[in-house]
XYZ file of C-alpha atoms in Angstrom:
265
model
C 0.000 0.000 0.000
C 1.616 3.283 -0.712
C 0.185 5.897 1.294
C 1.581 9.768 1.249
C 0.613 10.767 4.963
C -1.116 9.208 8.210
C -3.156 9.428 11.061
C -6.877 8.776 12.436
C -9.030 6.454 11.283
C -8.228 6.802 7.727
C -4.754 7.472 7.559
C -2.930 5.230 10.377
C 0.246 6.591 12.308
C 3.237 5.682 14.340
C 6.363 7.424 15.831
C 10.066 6.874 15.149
C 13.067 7.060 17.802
C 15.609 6.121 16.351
C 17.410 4.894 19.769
C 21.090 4.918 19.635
C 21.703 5.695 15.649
C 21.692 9.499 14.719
C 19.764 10.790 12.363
C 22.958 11.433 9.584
C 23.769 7.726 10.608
C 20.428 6.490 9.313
C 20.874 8.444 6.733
C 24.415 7.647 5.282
C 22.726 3.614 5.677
C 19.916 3.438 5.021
C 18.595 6.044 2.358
C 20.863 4.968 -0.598
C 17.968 3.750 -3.036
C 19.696 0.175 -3.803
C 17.469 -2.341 -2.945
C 20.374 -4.055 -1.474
C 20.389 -1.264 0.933
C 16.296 -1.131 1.669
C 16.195 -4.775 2.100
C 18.539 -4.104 5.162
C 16.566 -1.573 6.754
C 13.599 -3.542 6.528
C 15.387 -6.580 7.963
C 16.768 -3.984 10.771
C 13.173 -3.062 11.667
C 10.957 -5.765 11.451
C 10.378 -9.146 12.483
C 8.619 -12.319 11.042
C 5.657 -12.804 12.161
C 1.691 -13.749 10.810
C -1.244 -11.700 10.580
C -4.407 -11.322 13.086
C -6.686 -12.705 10.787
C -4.941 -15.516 8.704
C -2.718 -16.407 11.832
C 1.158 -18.564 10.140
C -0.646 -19.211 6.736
C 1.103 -16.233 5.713
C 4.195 -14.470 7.482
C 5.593 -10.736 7.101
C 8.341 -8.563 8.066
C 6.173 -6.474 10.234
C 7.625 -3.700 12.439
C 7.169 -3.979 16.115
C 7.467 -1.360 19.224
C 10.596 -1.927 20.307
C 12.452 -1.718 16.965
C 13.031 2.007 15.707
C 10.828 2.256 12.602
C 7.179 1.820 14.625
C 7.828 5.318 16.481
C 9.366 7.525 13.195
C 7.700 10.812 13.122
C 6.898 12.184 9.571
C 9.527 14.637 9.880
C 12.468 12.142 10.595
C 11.298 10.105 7.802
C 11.028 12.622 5.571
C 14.605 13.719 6.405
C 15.807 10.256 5.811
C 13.982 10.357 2.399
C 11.631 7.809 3.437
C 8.290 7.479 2.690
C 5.675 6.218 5.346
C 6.431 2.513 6.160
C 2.786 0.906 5.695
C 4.673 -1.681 3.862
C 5.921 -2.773 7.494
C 2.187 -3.609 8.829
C -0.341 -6.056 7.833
C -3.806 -3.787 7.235
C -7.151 -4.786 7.878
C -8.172 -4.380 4.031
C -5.459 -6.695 3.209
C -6.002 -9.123 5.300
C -9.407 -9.541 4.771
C -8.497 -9.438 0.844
C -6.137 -12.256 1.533
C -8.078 -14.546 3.786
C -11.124 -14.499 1.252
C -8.246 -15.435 -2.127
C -7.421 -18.168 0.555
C -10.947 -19.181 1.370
C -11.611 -19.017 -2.410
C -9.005 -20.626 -4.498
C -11.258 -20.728 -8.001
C -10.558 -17.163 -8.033
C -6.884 -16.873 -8.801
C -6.558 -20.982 -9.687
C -4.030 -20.404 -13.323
C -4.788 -17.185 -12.963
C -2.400 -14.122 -13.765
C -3.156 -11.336 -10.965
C -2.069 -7.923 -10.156
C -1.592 -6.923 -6.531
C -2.224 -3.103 -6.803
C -0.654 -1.190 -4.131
C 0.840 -3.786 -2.623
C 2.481 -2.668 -0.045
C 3.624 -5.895 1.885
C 2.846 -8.298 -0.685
C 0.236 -9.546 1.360
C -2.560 -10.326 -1.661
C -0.323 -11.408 -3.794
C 1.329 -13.710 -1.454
C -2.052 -14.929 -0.692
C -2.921 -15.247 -4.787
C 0.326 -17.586 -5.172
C -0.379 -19.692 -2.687
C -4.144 -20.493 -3.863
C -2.617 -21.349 -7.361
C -2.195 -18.389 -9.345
C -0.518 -18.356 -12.340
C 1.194 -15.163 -12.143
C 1.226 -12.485 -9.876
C 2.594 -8.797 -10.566
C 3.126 -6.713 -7.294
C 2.952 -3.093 -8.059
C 3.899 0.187 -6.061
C 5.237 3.233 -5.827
C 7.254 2.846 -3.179
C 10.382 1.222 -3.903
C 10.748 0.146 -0.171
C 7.728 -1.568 -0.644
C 8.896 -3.397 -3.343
C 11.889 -4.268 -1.479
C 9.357 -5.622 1.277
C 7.191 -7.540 -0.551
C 10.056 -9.049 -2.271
C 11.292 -10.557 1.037
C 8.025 -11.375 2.142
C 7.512 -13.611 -0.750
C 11.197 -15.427 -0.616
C 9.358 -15.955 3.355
C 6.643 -17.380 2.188
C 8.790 -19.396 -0.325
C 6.878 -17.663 -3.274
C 8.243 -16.123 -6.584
C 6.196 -12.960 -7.991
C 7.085 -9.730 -10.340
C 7.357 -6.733 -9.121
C 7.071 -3.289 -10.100
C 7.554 0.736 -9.182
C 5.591 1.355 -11.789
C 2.312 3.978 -11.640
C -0.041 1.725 -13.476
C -2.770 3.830 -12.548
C -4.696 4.494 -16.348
C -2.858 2.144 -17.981
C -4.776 -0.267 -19.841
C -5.005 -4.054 -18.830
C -2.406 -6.096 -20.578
C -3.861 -9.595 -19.617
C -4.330 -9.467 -16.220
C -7.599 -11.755 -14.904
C -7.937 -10.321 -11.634
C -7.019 -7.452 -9.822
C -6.446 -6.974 -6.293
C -6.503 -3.266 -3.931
C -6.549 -3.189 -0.479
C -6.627 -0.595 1.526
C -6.755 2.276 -0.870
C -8.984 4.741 0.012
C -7.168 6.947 2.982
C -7.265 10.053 0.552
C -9.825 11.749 -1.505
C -8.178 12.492 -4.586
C -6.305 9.421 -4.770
C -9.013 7.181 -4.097
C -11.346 8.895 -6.720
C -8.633 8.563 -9.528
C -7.746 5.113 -8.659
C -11.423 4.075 -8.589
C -11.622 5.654 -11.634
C -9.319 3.466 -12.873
C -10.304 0.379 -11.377
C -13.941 0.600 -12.422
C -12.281 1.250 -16.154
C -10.745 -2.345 -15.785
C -13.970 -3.858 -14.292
C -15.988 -2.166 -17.167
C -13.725 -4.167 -19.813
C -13.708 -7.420 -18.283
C -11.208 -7.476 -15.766
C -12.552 -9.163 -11.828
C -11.443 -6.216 -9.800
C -11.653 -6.851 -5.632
C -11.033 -3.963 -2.942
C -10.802 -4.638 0.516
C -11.290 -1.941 2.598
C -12.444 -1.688 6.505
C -14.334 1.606 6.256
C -12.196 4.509 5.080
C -13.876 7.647 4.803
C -12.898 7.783 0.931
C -14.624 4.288 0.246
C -17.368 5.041 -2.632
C -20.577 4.504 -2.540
C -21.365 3.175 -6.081
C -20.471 0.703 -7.947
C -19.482 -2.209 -5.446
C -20.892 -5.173 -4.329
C -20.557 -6.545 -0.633
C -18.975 -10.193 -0.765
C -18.053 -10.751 2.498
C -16.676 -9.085 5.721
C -13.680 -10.283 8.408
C -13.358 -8.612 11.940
C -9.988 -8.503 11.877
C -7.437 -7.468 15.476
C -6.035 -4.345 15.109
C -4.029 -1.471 17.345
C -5.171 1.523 18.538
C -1.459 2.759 17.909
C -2.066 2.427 14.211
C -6.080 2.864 13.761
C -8.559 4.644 15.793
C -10.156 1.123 17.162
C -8.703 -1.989 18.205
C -10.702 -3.732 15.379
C -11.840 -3.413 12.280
C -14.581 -4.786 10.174
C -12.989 -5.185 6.679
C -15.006 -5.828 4.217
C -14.072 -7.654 0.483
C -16.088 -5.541 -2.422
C -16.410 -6.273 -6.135
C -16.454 -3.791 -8.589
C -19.563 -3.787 -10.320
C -18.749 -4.218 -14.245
C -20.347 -1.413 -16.345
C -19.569 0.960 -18.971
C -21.110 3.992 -17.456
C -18.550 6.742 -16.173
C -17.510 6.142 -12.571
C -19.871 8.085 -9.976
C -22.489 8.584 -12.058
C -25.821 6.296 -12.735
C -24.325 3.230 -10.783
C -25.959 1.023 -8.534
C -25.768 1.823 -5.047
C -23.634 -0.280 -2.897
C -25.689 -2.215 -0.074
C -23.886 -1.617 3.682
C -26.722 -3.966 5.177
């Protein structure tokens, strides 16, 4: 998931101390953009360990409280050149996107999948292991795909991956698509729901997971199943979260206008 900024109950947040290594010595070891280099800081920061909802079927580099990435302010990260970590936690929109890939393994069975936002690799971890053909794991953030390559060689999986913005690009032969957690900010989530009911509309299974942002539409999307899934009130504004797995409704109307209303019952 690549996120540009944090806090509440839409944008989660967490504080860095960096204990006993300065600021300039984080810097001069961490910020050189080699992956060689990113794959140690997120080895320095994080430790193995599975998710609330899918338990050991599935285990991350996740940060934890005592290591120096959970507390980094924005400011120190942005000195450090570092983008928000979400790669380093397990969200409830991606976990609920996961378990239900699990639960369902028709879905991605030979499949070739895109794990949009990726973040952790979480989805497309998930994808692999339910017999997908393929899986592409795209973000922005290059840490990210540092991350979610590890996470996969964990999980003893072998996807792509990609820093690519693929937002408005056309689909090139992916069968599903997969987006958790993407809806933390206005703009971003209208232009990427743009583009994800643009896929659905030519054919394309899209799937969102999402555990009630404030930026989730509401049109287009039909209610397939929800998790509650453990969370922190460090990170969200609630201990848990009901995350909730939505199709995209196909159609060939314009996004937000004339679709069919989503049902929250």
């Amino acid at each position: 998931m690549d996120l540009s900024g944090w806090h509440c109950c839409d944008q989660p947040g967490f504080g860095l101390k960096l204990t006993t290594m300065s600021l300039q010595d984080f810097q001069d070891k961490f910020s050189d953009p080699d992956s060689h280099r990113m794959k140690e800081l997120i080895l320095a920061n994080t430790r193995p360990g599975g998710t609330a909802l899918l338990g050991d079927i599935i285990r991350l580099y996740l940060a934890a409280e005592d290591l120096p990435l959970w507390q980094a302010g924005e400011k120190e990260l942005e000195k450090l050149g570092i983008a928000p970590p979400f790669w380093a936690f397990a969200w409830a929109g991606g976990q609920a996107l996961a378990q239900y890939i699990l639960d369902n393994p028709d879905l991605v069975k030979g499949k070739r999948v895109l794990d949009f936002a990726c973040g952790s690799g979480l989805q497309g971890i998930a994808a692999l292991k339910a017999g997908a053909a393929e899986v592409l794991a795209a973000d922005i953030d290059p840490h990210a795909i540092a991350a979610t390559d590890l996470n996969a060689a964990l999980n003893q999986v072998r996807l792509i991956t990609t820093s690519e913005n693929l937002i408005g690009r056309s689909n090139p032969g992916w069968d599903l698509v997969l987006a958790g957690d993407v809806c933390y900010d206005g703009p971003m989530a209208d232009e990427i729901m743009t583009w994800l009911h643009k896929l659905a509309a030519s054919g394309t299974q899209v799937l969102l997971g999402d555990p009630g942002r404030t930026y989730l539409p509401r049109q287009g999307l039909q209610r397939l199943i929800s998790y509650s899934v453990q969370t922190t009130s460090a990170l969200e504004d609630t201990d848990v979260r009901n995350a909730v797995v939505w199709e995209l409704i196909p159609s060939e109307q314009k996004y937000g206008k004339d679709q069919e209303e989503k049902s929250f019952s």
